[in-house]
Every structure is written in C-alpha cells, then in structure tokens.
C-alpha positions as semicolon CSV with decimal commas, in nm:
position;residue;x (nm);y (nm);z (nm)
1;Q;0,975;-0,265;0,469
2;T;0,776;-0,125;0,180
3;C;0,967;-0,363;-0,042
4;A;0,888;-0,676;0,159
5;L;0,528;-0,604;0,261
6;P;0,368;-0,641;-0,086
7;I;0,528;-0,986;-0,116
8;F;0,392;-1,093;0,223
9;L;0,051;-0,947;0,146
10;R;0,030;-1,136;-0,183
11;A;0,097;-1,453;0,016
12;V;-0,180;-1,352;0,259
13;E;-0,410;-1,300;-0,039
14;V;-0,348;-1,658;-0,152
15;D;-0,342;-1,827;0,190
16;F;-0,649;-1,651;0,329
17;A;-0,848;-1,612;0,007
18;S;-1,161;-1,777;0,146
19;V;-1,167;-1,558;0,459
20;L;-1,099;-1,242;0,260
21;E;-1,375;-1,323;0,012
22;K;-1,622;-1,404;0,290
23;K;-1,557;-1,067;0,455
24;N;-1,537;-0,874;0,124
25;A;-1,185;-0,765;0,212
26;L;-1,001;-0,848;-0,111
27;V;-1,044;-0,495;-0,244
28;S;-0,885;-0,344;0,069
29;L;-0,595;-0,588;0,060
30;R;-0,530;-0,520;-0,308
31;Q;-0,541;-0,145;-0,241
32;I;-0,275;-0,183;0,027
33;I;-0,054;-0,377;-0,214
34;R;-0,110;-0,119;-0,489
35;E;-0,018;0,173;-0,260
36;L;0,295;0,001;-0,131
37;E;0,405;-0,074;-0,486
38;G;0,343;0,289;-0,579
39;A;0,575;0,399;-0,299
40;Q;0,851;0,196;-0,464
41;A;0,801;0,333;-0,815
42;A;1,117;0,424;-1,002
43;M;1,224;0,785;-0,981
44;W;1,338;0,966;-1,292
45;S;1,579;1,179;-1,094
46;P;1,939;1,059;-1,048
47;M;1,913;1,155;-0,681
48;V;1,641;1,207;-0,424
49;L;1,541;1,570;-0,429
50;N;1,322;1,737;-0,171
51;G;1,214;2,052;-0,344
52;D;0,855;2,167;-0,353
53;G;0,561;2,039;-0,552
54;F;0,570;1,759;-0,809
55;G;0,795;1,922;-1,068
56;V;1,158;1,860;-1,153
57;L;1,257;1,913;-0,790
58;A;0,969;1,710;-0,651
59;N;0,945;1,638;-0,282
60;H;0,997;1,262;-0,304
61;S;0,973;1,201;0,069
62;L;0,634;1,374;0,070
63;V;0,512;1,165;-0,224
64;M;0,628;0,844;-0,054
65;A;0,460;0,951;0,271
66;S;0,138;1,004;0,076
67;Y;0,147;0,648;-0,060
68;L;0,220;0,508;0,285
69;S;-0,058;0,713;0,441
70;R;-0,311;0,573;0,193
71;A;-0,181;0,220;0,259
72;N;-0,220;0,280;0,632
73;A;-0,581;0,396;0,583
74;A;-0,651;0,080;0,382
75;V;-0,500;-0,134;0,660
76;I;-0,733;0,034;0,910
77;D;-1,029;-0,037;0,681
78;L;-0,920;-0,400;0,646
79;R;-0,889;-0,435;1,023
80;M;-1,236;-0,287;1,073
81;L;-1,382;-0,533;0,821
82;H;-1,238;-0,824;1,017
83;E;-1,351;-0,687;1,353
84;R;-1,711;-0,647;1,236
85;G;-1,718;-1,011;1,138
C-alpha cells in the first residue's frame, strides 16, 4: 500500500489542485507523499534486520513505522483542513 499511495496522491494533487490551493492543503498533501516515499527508501542491508537503534543492525520495521506514523499525522491534518472549510 505504501507503494501505491504516493502515486494516487500525486493524481489527487493534480486533479484537485484548485481545492487544495484554496484550503492551503498542498503542503500537507506533499508531506504525506514525502513520508510514504521515505518508507520505501532502499535499504543498504541485504536482509531486513530488526536489531536496535539505527546502526548496522537497525530496526527497519521501527523506522518504517515512524514514517507511516508521520504520514498518518499529516493525513489527519489534511482532513482537519478540509473539515474547517
């Protein structure tokens, strides 16, 4: 899903550009796209390791969860912008 969502959200950015600009929501949408792309960044490890910290045995699932959590917060902000009108 994190692979497909940035593509859909770029389409939303184009299709709903006028609405997003009117509600000053372009920044939030671009932040969501940026965080989802960060979750897909290439790993330098030949396998997924779930050690501790961000060293050689980095906890990749924790790093990915961090990106998705920030994307989720940006989605909530975007939703609040649209609800306020």
